[in-house]
PDB file of C-alpha atoms in Angstrom:
ATOM      1  CA  MET A   1      11.613  24.754  -0.368  1.00 37.00           C
ATOM      2  CA  ASN A   2      11.507  25.049   3.438  1.00 41.00           C
ATOM      3  CA  ASP A   3      13.301  27.933   5.199  1.00 43.00           C
ATOM      4  CA  ALA A   4      16.193  26.988   7.321  1.00 43.00           C
ATOM      5  CA  GLY A   5      14.078  26.822  10.430  1.00 45.00           C
ATOM      6  CA  GLU A   6      11.205  24.895   8.946  1.00 46.00           C
ATOM      7  CA  SER A   7      11.931  21.382   7.818  1.00 48.00           C
ATOM      8  CA  GLY A   8      10.677  17.855   8.079  1.00 49.00           C
ATOM      9  CA  PRO A   9       7.832  15.843   6.448  1.00 45.00           C
ATOM     10  CA  HIS A  10       5.100  17.338   8.580  1.00 47.00           C
ATOM     11  CA  ARG A  11       5.827  20.896   7.467  1.00 46.00           C
ATOM     12  CA  ALA A  12       6.267  19.758   3.831  1.00 44.00           C
ATOM     13  CA  GLY A  13       2.877  17.888   3.966  1.00 45.00           C
ATOM     14  CA  GLU A  14       1.109  21.027   5.339  1.00 49.00           C
ATOM     15  CA  GLN A  15       2.636  23.150   2.533  1.00 49.00           C
ATOM     16  CA  GLU A  16       1.513  20.653  -0.106  1.00 48.00           C
ATOM     17  CA  GLU A  17      -2.063  20.588   1.185  1.00 53.00           C
ATOM     18  CA  GLU A  18      -2.174  24.343   1.377  1.00 54.00           C
ATOM     19  CA  CYS A  19      -1.000  24.494  -2.191  1.00 62.00           C
ATOM     20  CA  VAL A  20      -3.639  22.099  -3.482  1.00 66.00           C
ATOM     21  CA  ARG A  21      -6.426  23.875  -1.569  1.00 74.00           C
ATOM     22  CA  GLY A  22      -5.183  27.201  -3.045  1.00 77.00           C
ATOM     23  CA  VAL A  23      -5.241  25.855  -6.658  1.00 78.00           C
ATOM     24  CA  LEU A  24      -8.768  24.452  -6.158  1.00 81.00           C
ATOM     25  CA  ALA A  25     -10.001  27.627  -4.595  1.00 84.00           C
ATOM     26  CA  ALA A  26      -8.649  29.832  -7.406  1.00 84.00           C
ATOM     27  CA  ASN A  27      -9.870  27.483 -10.139  1.00 85.00           C
ATOM     28  CA  LEU A  28     -13.363  27.119  -8.599  1.00 89.00           C
ATOM     29  CA  LYS A  29     -13.849  30.860  -8.297  1.00 87.00           C
ATOM     30  CA  ARG A  30     -12.592  31.393 -11.793  1.00 85.00           C
ATOM     31  CA  VAL A  31     -14.832  28.856 -13.497  1.00 87.00           C
ATOM     32  CA  ARG A  32     -17.919  29.817 -11.408  1.00 89.00           C
ATOM     33  CA  ALA A  33     -17.497  33.438 -12.508  1.00 86.00           C
ATOM     34  CA  GLN A  34     -17.089  32.326 -16.129  1.00 85.00           C
ATOM     35  CA  ARG A  35     -20.386  30.452 -15.888  1.00 86.00           C
ATOM     36  CA  GLY A  36     -22.105  33.477 -14.184  1.00 88.00           C
ATOM     37  CA  LEU A  37     -23.151  31.400 -11.237  1.00 89.00           C
ATOM     38  CA  SER A  38     -23.667  32.657  -7.637  1.00 90.00           C
ATOM     39  CA  LEU A  39     -22.618  30.493  -4.823  1.00 89.00           C
ATOM     40  CA  SER A  40     -26.273  29.818  -3.954  1.00 91.00           C
ATOM     41  CA  GLU A  41     -27.081  28.751  -7.562  1.00 90.00           C
ATOM     42  CA  LEU A  42     -24.013  26.463  -7.769  1.00 91.00           C
ATOM     43  CA  SER A  43     -24.979  25.000  -4.381  1.00 89.00           C
ATOM     44  CA  ARG A  44     -28.460  24.269  -5.617  1.00 89.00           C
ATOM     45  CA  ARG A  45     -27.240  22.711  -8.943  1.00 89.00           C
ATOM     46  CA  ALA A  46     -24.496  20.599  -7.379  1.00 87.00           C
ATOM     47  CA  ARG A  47     -26.401  19.750  -4.263  1.00 87.00           C
ATOM     48  CA  ILE A  48     -23.440  20.971  -2.128  1.00 88.00           C
ATOM     49  CA  GLY A  49     -23.956  23.164   0.886  1.00 89.00           C
ATOM     50  CA  LYS A  50     -23.299  26.830   0.363  1.00 89.00           C
ATOM     51  CA  ALA A  51     -21.099  27.017   3.459  1.00 90.00           C
ATOM     52  CA  THR A  52     -19.034  24.068   1.991  1.00 89.00           C
ATOM     53  CA  LEU A  53     -18.564  25.847  -1.269  1.00 90.00           C
ATOM     54  CA  SER A  54     -17.555  29.029   0.449  1.00 89.00           C
ATOM     55  CA  GLN A  55     -14.939  27.091   2.372  1.00 88.00           C
ATOM     56  CA  LEU A  56     -13.581  25.557  -0.786  1.00 88.00           C
ATOM     57  CA  GLU A  57     -13.321  28.951  -2.420  1.00 87.00           C
ATOM     58  CA  SER A  58     -11.443  30.412   0.504  1.00 85.00           C
ATOM     59  CA  GLY A  59      -9.001  27.441   0.436  1.00 82.00           C
ATOM     60  CA  ALA A  60     -10.138  26.091   3.797  1.00 81.00           C
ATOM     61  CA  GLY A  61     -12.153  22.997   2.707  1.00 75.00           C
ATOM     62  CA  ASN A  62     -11.219  19.398   2.235  1.00 78.00           C
ATOM     63  CA  PRO A  63     -13.215  18.227  -0.814  1.00 77.00           C
ATOM     64  CA  THR A  64     -14.138  14.559  -1.454  1.00 79.00           C
ATOM     65  CA  LEU A  65     -13.907  12.907  -4.820  1.00 77.00           C
ATOM     66  CA  GLU A  66     -17.725  13.001  -4.966  1.00 80.00           C
ATOM     67  CA  THR A  67     -17.727  16.733  -4.399  1.00 84.00           C
ATOM     68  CA  VAL A  68     -15.176  17.432  -7.203  1.00 82.00           C
ATOM     69  CA  LEU A  69     -17.008  15.132  -9.630  1.00 80.00           C
ATOM     70  CA  GLY A  70     -20.227  16.915  -8.880  1.00 84.00           C
ATOM     71  CA  LEU A  71     -18.612  20.370  -9.440  1.00 88.00           C
ATOM     72  CA  SER A  72     -17.029  19.034 -12.635  1.00 84.00           C
ATOM     73  CA  ARG A  73     -20.430  17.905 -13.940  1.00 83.00           C
ATOM     74  CA  VAL A  74     -22.342  20.996 -13.079  1.00 88.00           C
ATOM     75  CA  LEU A  75     -19.716  23.476 -14.273  1.00 88.00           C
ATOM     76  CA  GLY A  76     -19.072  21.391 -17.386  1.00 83.00           C
ATOM     77  CA  VAL A  77     -15.265  21.316 -17.002  1.00 81.00           C
ATOM     78  CA  PRO A  78     -12.736  18.384 -16.708  1.00 77.00           C
ATOM     79  CA  ILE A  79     -11.645  17.500 -13.096  1.00 78.00           C
ATOM     80  CA  SER A  80      -8.228  18.852 -13.924  1.00 74.00           C
ATOM     81  CA  ASP A  81      -9.643  22.348 -14.617  1.00 77.00           C
ATOM     82  CA  LEU A  82     -10.518  22.394 -10.911  1.00 82.00           C
ATOM     83  CA  VAL A  83      -7.551  20.602  -9.047  1.00 76.00           C
ATOM     84  CA  GLU A  84      -4.552  21.184 -11.208  1.00 73.00           C
ATOM     85  CA  ALA A  85      -2.252  24.108 -11.850  1.00 66.00           C
ATOM     86  CA  ARG A  86      -0.765  24.409 -15.341  1.00 58.00           C
ATOM     87  CA  PRO A  87       3.056  24.045 -15.264  1.00 53.00           C
ATOM     88  CA  ALA A  88       4.584  24.398 -18.759  1.00 50.00           C
ATOM     89  CA  GLU A  89       7.510  21.887 -18.932  1.00 54.00           C
ATOM     90  CA  GLU A  90       9.025  20.239 -21.989  1.00 62.00           C
ATOM     91  CA  VAL A  91       9.629  16.994 -19.907  1.00 68.00           C
ATOM     92  CA  THR A  92       7.034  16.182 -17.271  1.00 73.00           C
ATOM     93  CA  VAL A  93       7.928  13.857 -14.452  1.00 77.00           C
ATOM     94  CA  VAL A  94       5.304  13.009 -11.694  1.00 78.00           C
ATOM     95  CA  ARG A  95       6.681  11.329  -8.599  1.00 81.00           C
ATOM     96  CA  ALA A  96       4.227   9.159  -6.725  1.00 80.00           C
ATOM     97  CA  ALA A  97       5.137  10.746  -3.379  1.00 81.00           C
ATOM     98  CA  ASP A  98       4.492  14.256  -4.664  1.00 80.00           C
ATOM     99  CA  VAL A  99       0.927  13.857  -5.835  1.00 80.00           C
ATOM    100  CA  GLU A 100      -2.033  14.709  -3.626  1.00 81.00           C
ATOM    101  CA  VAL A 101      -4.649  11.908  -3.566  1.00 87.00           C
ATOM    102  CA  LEU A 102      -8.315  12.494  -4.194  1.00 87.00           C
ATOM    103  CA  SER A 103     -10.342   9.994  -2.302  1.00 90.00           C
ATOM    104  CA  GLY A 104     -13.967   8.756  -2.549  1.00 90.00           C
ATOM    105  CA  ARG A 105     -15.736   6.009  -0.646  1.00 92.00           C
ATOM    106  CA  GLY A 106     -14.045   3.212  -2.639  1.00 94.00           C
ATOM    107  CA  VAL A 107     -11.456   4.784  -4.873  1.00 95.00           C
ATOM    108  CA  ASP A 108      -8.168   6.734  -4.460  1.00 94.00           C
ATOM    109  CA  LEU A 109      -7.128   8.852  -7.500  1.00 91.00           C
ATOM    110  CA  ARG A 110      -3.662  10.380  -8.102  1.00 90.00           C
ATOM    111  CA  PRO A 111      -3.779  12.875 -11.084  1.00 87.00           C
ATOM    112  CA  LEU A 112      -0.721  12.339 -13.270  1.00 88.00           C
ATOM    113  CA  ARG A 113      -1.193  14.286 -16.467  1.00 85.00           C
ATOM    114  CA  ARG A 114      -3.557  16.489 -18.450  1.00 80.00           C
ATOM    115  CA  ILE A 115      -3.140  16.219 -22.283  1.00 81.00           C
ATOM    116  CA  GLU A 116      -4.847  18.624 -24.719  1.00 76.00           C
ATOM    117  CA  SER A 117      -5.074  17.792 -28.379  1.00 71.00           C
ATOM    118  CA  GLY A 118      -7.294  20.008 -30.603  1.00 69.00           C
ATOM    119  CA  ASP A 119     -10.678  20.124 -28.993  1.00 79.00           C
ATOM    120  CA  VAL A 120     -10.155  16.856 -26.895  1.00 84.00           C
ATOM    121  CA  VAL A 121      -8.847  16.806 -23.314  1.00 84.00           C
ATOM    122  CA  PHE A 122      -7.397  13.760 -21.705  1.00 88.00           C
ATOM    123  CA  GLU A 123      -6.805  13.253 -17.934  1.00 89.00           C
ATOM    124  CA  LEU A 124      -4.527  10.459 -16.768  1.00 93.00           C
ATOM    125  CA  TYR A 125      -4.884   9.027 -13.250  1.00 94.00           C
ATOM    126  CA  ASP A 126      -3.313   6.363 -11.178  1.00 95.00           C
ATOM    127  CA  GLN A 127      -6.418   4.634  -9.582  1.00 96.00           C
ATOM    128  CA  GLN A 128      -6.613   2.279  -6.636  1.00 97.00           C
ATOM    129  CA  VAL A 129     -10.015   0.651  -5.859  1.00 97.00           C
ATOM    130  CA  ARG A 130     -10.097  -0.185  -2.239  1.00 97.00           C
ATOM    131  CA  THR A 131     -11.840  -3.131  -0.583  1.00 97.00           C
ATOM    132  CA  ASP A 132     -13.820  -1.034   1.937  1.00 95.00           C
ATOM    133  CA  GLY A 133     -16.598   0.251  -0.301  1.00 93.00           C
ATOM    134  CA  THR A 134     -18.090   0.536  -3.812  1.00 96.00           C
ATOM    135  CA  GLN A 135     -17.378   3.785  -5.679  1.00 95.00           C
ATOM    136  CA  ILE A 136     -20.684   5.013  -7.124  1.00 94.00           C
ATOM    137  CA  SER A 137     -21.136   7.795  -9.602  1.00 91.00           C
ATOM    138  CA  GLY A 138     -24.406   9.093 -10.961  1.00 89.00           C
ATOM    139  CA  GLY A 139     -22.599  10.146 -14.142  1.00 88.00           C
ATOM    140  CA  HIS A 140     -20.386  13.001 -15.201  1.00 85.00           C
ATOM    141  CA  ILE A 141     -19.083  14.407 -18.457  1.00 83.00           C
ATOM    142  CA  GLY A 142     -16.629  12.564 -20.705  1.00 88.00           C
ATOM    143  CA  THR A 143     -15.643   8.943 -21.647  1.00 94.00           C
ATOM    144  CA  GLU A 144     -13.974   6.791 -19.103  1.00 96.00           C
ATOM    145  CA  HIS A 145     -11.234   4.296 -19.885  1.00 97.00           C
ATOM    146  CA  THR A 146      -9.758   1.840 -17.242  1.00 98.00           C
ATOM    147  CA  VAL A 147      -6.918  -0.698 -17.612  1.00 98.00           C
ATOM    148  CA  VAL A 148      -6.480  -3.050 -14.673  1.00 98.00           C
ATOM    149  CA  GLN A 149      -2.957  -3.684 -13.606  1.00 97.00           C
ATOM    150  CA  ALA A 150      -3.432  -5.928 -10.513  1.00 98.00           C
ATOM    151  CA  GLY A 151      -6.506  -7.409  -8.695  1.00 98.00           C
ATOM    152  CA  ARG A 152     -10.000  -8.021  -9.935  1.00 98.00           C
ATOM    153  CA  LEU A 153     -12.395  -5.212 -10.693  1.00 98.00           C
ATOM    154  CA  ARG A 154     -16.185  -5.309 -11.159  1.00 98.00           C
ATOM    155  CA  VAL A 155     -17.510  -2.372 -13.188  1.00 98.00           C
ATOM    156  CA  ARG A 156     -21.083  -1.489 -13.766  1.00 97.00           C
ATOM    157  CA  ALA A 157     -21.953   1.105 -16.485  1.00 97.00           C
ATOM    158  CA  GLY A 158     -25.673   1.586 -17.138  1.00 95.00           C
ATOM    159  CA  ARG A 159     -27.262  -1.819 -17.371  1.00 95.00           C
ATOM    160  CA  ARG A 160     -23.974  -3.621 -18.239  1.00 96.00           C
ATOM    161  CA  GLU A 161     -21.758  -5.292 -15.572  1.00 97.00           C
ATOM    162  CA  VAL A 162     -18.239  -6.795 -16.299  1.00 97.00           C
ATOM    163  CA  GLU A 163     -15.486  -8.204 -14.224  1.00 98.00           C
ATOM    164  CA  LEU A 164     -11.858  -7.475 -15.199  1.00 98.00           C
ATOM    165  CA  GLY A 165      -8.487  -8.919 -14.386  1.00 98.00           C
ATOM    166  CA  PRO A 166      -4.895  -7.719 -14.930  1.00 97.00           C
ATOM    167  CA  GLY A 167      -4.446  -6.469 -18.487  1.00 97.00           C
ATOM    168  CA  ASP A 168      -8.231  -6.104 -19.186  1.00 98.00           C
ATOM    169  CA  TYR A 169      -9.684  -2.801 -20.410  1.00 98.00           C
ATOM    170  CA  VAL A 170     -13.197  -1.243 -20.259  1.00 97.00           C
ATOM    171  CA  GLY A 171     -14.492   1.948 -21.712  1.00 97.00           C
ATOM    172  CA  PHE A 172     -17.841   3.663 -21.547  1.00 97.00           C
ATOM    173  CA  ASP A 173     -19.847   6.866 -21.687  1.00 94.00           C
ATOM    174  CA  ALA A 174     -19.188   8.472 -18.292  1.00 92.00           C
ATOM    175  CA  SER A 175     -22.629  10.176 -18.237  1.00 91.00           C
ATOM    176  CA  LEU A 176     -24.005   6.709 -17.515  1.00 94.00           C
ATOM    177  CA  PRO A 177     -24.479   5.801 -13.728  1.00 95.00           C
ATOM    178  CA  HIS A 178     -21.467   3.663 -12.945  1.00 96.00           C
ATOM    179  CA  SER A 179     -19.596   1.928 -10.147  1.00 96.00           C
ATOM    180  CA  TYR A 180     -16.309   0.364  -9.313  1.00 97.00           C
ATOM    181  CA  THR A 181     -15.895  -2.601  -6.888  1.00 98.00           C
ATOM    182  CA  ALA A 182     -12.782  -4.484  -5.907  1.00 98.00           C
ATOM    183  CA  VAL A 183     -13.553  -8.269  -5.795  1.00 97.00           C
ATOM    184  CA  GLY A 184     -11.693 -11.140  -4.349  1.00 93.00           C
ATOM    185  CA  GLY A 185     -10.415  -9.404  -1.098  1.00 94.00           C
ATOM    186  CA  GLU A 186      -7.642  -7.459  -2.728  1.00 96.00           C
ATOM    187  CA  PRO A 187      -7.387  -3.792  -3.798  1.00 97.00           C
ATOM    188  CA  VAL A 188      -7.160  -3.090  -7.498  1.00 98.00           C
ATOM    189  CA  ARG A 189      -4.416  -1.094  -9.166  1.00 97.00           C
ATOM    190  CA  SER A 190      -5.426   0.400 -12.391  1.00 98.00           C
ATOM    191  CA  VAL A 191      -4.877   3.317 -14.818  1.00 97.00           C
ATOM    192  CA  LEU A 192      -7.859   5.662 -15.395  1.00 97.00           C
ATOM    193  CA  LEU A 193      -8.122   7.824 -18.538  1.00 95.00           C
ATOM    194  CA  LEU A 194     -10.830  10.432 -18.750  1.00 93.00           C
ATOM    195  CA  GLN A 195     -11.617  11.897 -22.196  1.00 92.00           C
ATOM    196  CA  TYR A 196     -13.622  14.992 -22.868  1.00 86.00           C
ATOM    197  CA  ARG A 197     -14.881  16.648 -25.965  1.00 77.00           C
ATOM    198  CA  ALA A 198     -15.380  20.417 -26.272  1.00 59.00           C
ATOM    199  CA  GLU A 199     -19.038  20.065 -27.225  1.00 59.00           C
ATOM    200  CA  GLN A 200     -19.699  17.867 -24.168  1.00 54.00           C
ATOM    201  CA  ARG A 201     -18.368  20.575 -21.917  1.00 49.00           C
ATOM    202  CA  LEU A 202     -20.433  23.299 -23.592  1.00 40.00           C
ATOM    203  CA  HIS A 203     -23.571  21.170 -23.574  1.00 40.00           C
ATOM    204  CA  LEU A 204     -23.424  20.333 -19.806  1.00 38.00           C
ATOM    205  CA  ALA A 205     -22.190  23.691 -18.582  1.00 36.00           C
ATOM    206  CA  GLY A 206     -25.619  25.249 -18.825  1.00 37.00           C
ATOM    207  CA  ASP A 207     -27.656  22.115 -17.942  1.00 40.00           C
ATOM    208  CA  GLY A 208     -27.488  22.161 -14.160  1.00 37.00           C
ATOM    209  CA  GLN A 209     -29.292  18.842 -13.987  1.00 36.00           C
ATOM    210  CA  GLY A 210     -27.481  15.768 -15.401  1.00 34.00           C
ATOM    211  CA  SER A 211     -27.689  12.160 -14.157  1.00 33.00           C
ATOM    212  CA  GLU A 212     -26.323  12.408 -10.634  1.00 33.00           C
ATOM    213  CA  LEU A 213     -27.931  10.011  -8.117  1.00 29.00           C
ATOM    214  CA  PRO A 214     -30.420  11.541  -5.736  1.00 29.00           C
ATOM    215  CA  PRO A 215     -29.077  12.461  -2.253  1.00 30.00           C
ATOM    216  CA  ALA A 216     -30.526   9.251  -0.710  1.00 29.00           C
ATOM    217  CA  SER A 217     -28.727   7.082  -3.260  1.00 29.00           C
ATOM    218  CA  ARG A 218     -25.267   8.662  -2.861  1.00 30.00           C
ATOM    219  CA  PRO A 219     -22.642   6.736  -0.892  1.00 30.00           C
ATOM    220  CA  ALA A 220     -21.974   7.938   2.692  1.00 29.00           C
ATOM    221  CA  LEU A 221     -18.655   9.547   3.006  1.00 28.00           C
ATOM    222  CA  GLY A 222     -16.195   8.544   5.686  1.00 30.00           C
ATOM    223  CA  PRO A 223     -13.987  10.977   7.627  1.00 28.00           C
ATOM    224  CA  GLY A 224     -10.965   9.886   5.559  1.00 32.00           C
ATOM    225  CA  ALA A 225     -12.550  10.717   2.278  1.00 32.00           C
ATOM    226  CA  ARG A 226     -10.810  13.974   1.298  1.00 33.00           C
ATOM    227  CA  LEU A 227      -8.265  15.586  -0.905  1.00 34.00           C
ATOM    228  CA  GLY A 228      -4.921  14.892   0.752  1.00 31.00           C
ATOM    229  CA  HIS A 229      -2.427  12.247   1.698  1.00 30.00           C
ATOM    230  CA  GLY A 230      -3.081   8.847   3.161  1.00 32.00           C
ATOM    231  CA  HIS A 231      -6.527   7.968   1.987  1.00 30.00           C
TER     232      HIS A 231
END
């Protein structure tokens, strides 16, 4: 809540961004320490500048979707282990306006819920695929499930390419290189479910390599691609 002298959407937005950065900073430091990795080694494995990682761990950085996915892959943890706190509530309500958006070159993700069942972790996202670029991933841990709600979506996973319309579903091994493209001139609204198994996380945690695209193949990031409102 704002103090009596601090009100308005601008101040609230600043507090929300500071909160998200703080959560990421604490989670990243904790997981890196658990893996026994120095900043320099994590920088090398994730192909992310050491200065950038230092900023993220100090709560000062604005990570892109590609950055968070890369850290998730190298550290062998679900995305939610890095960007979410762990509120314990009997009833969970997530308001659209209250969720920070994680943006990439072509996709905006809003994390809605993390669900743990035995040794399986599920992450639920509201996903919008924009028309201004293709979202490319060199691969990361888990299984990816997408259900299209509106628009037409072209999905490429490995050597397979499919086009989906409202109500259609696709699922694939997320370690495959894959991409999402909105076709037909309209953005795509969809639900994304990421599924992880404990053995996947343990296997990839010490790998440090994986199937990420080489730097020259990665999509260029625009100035608006960051963790925050208004992708």
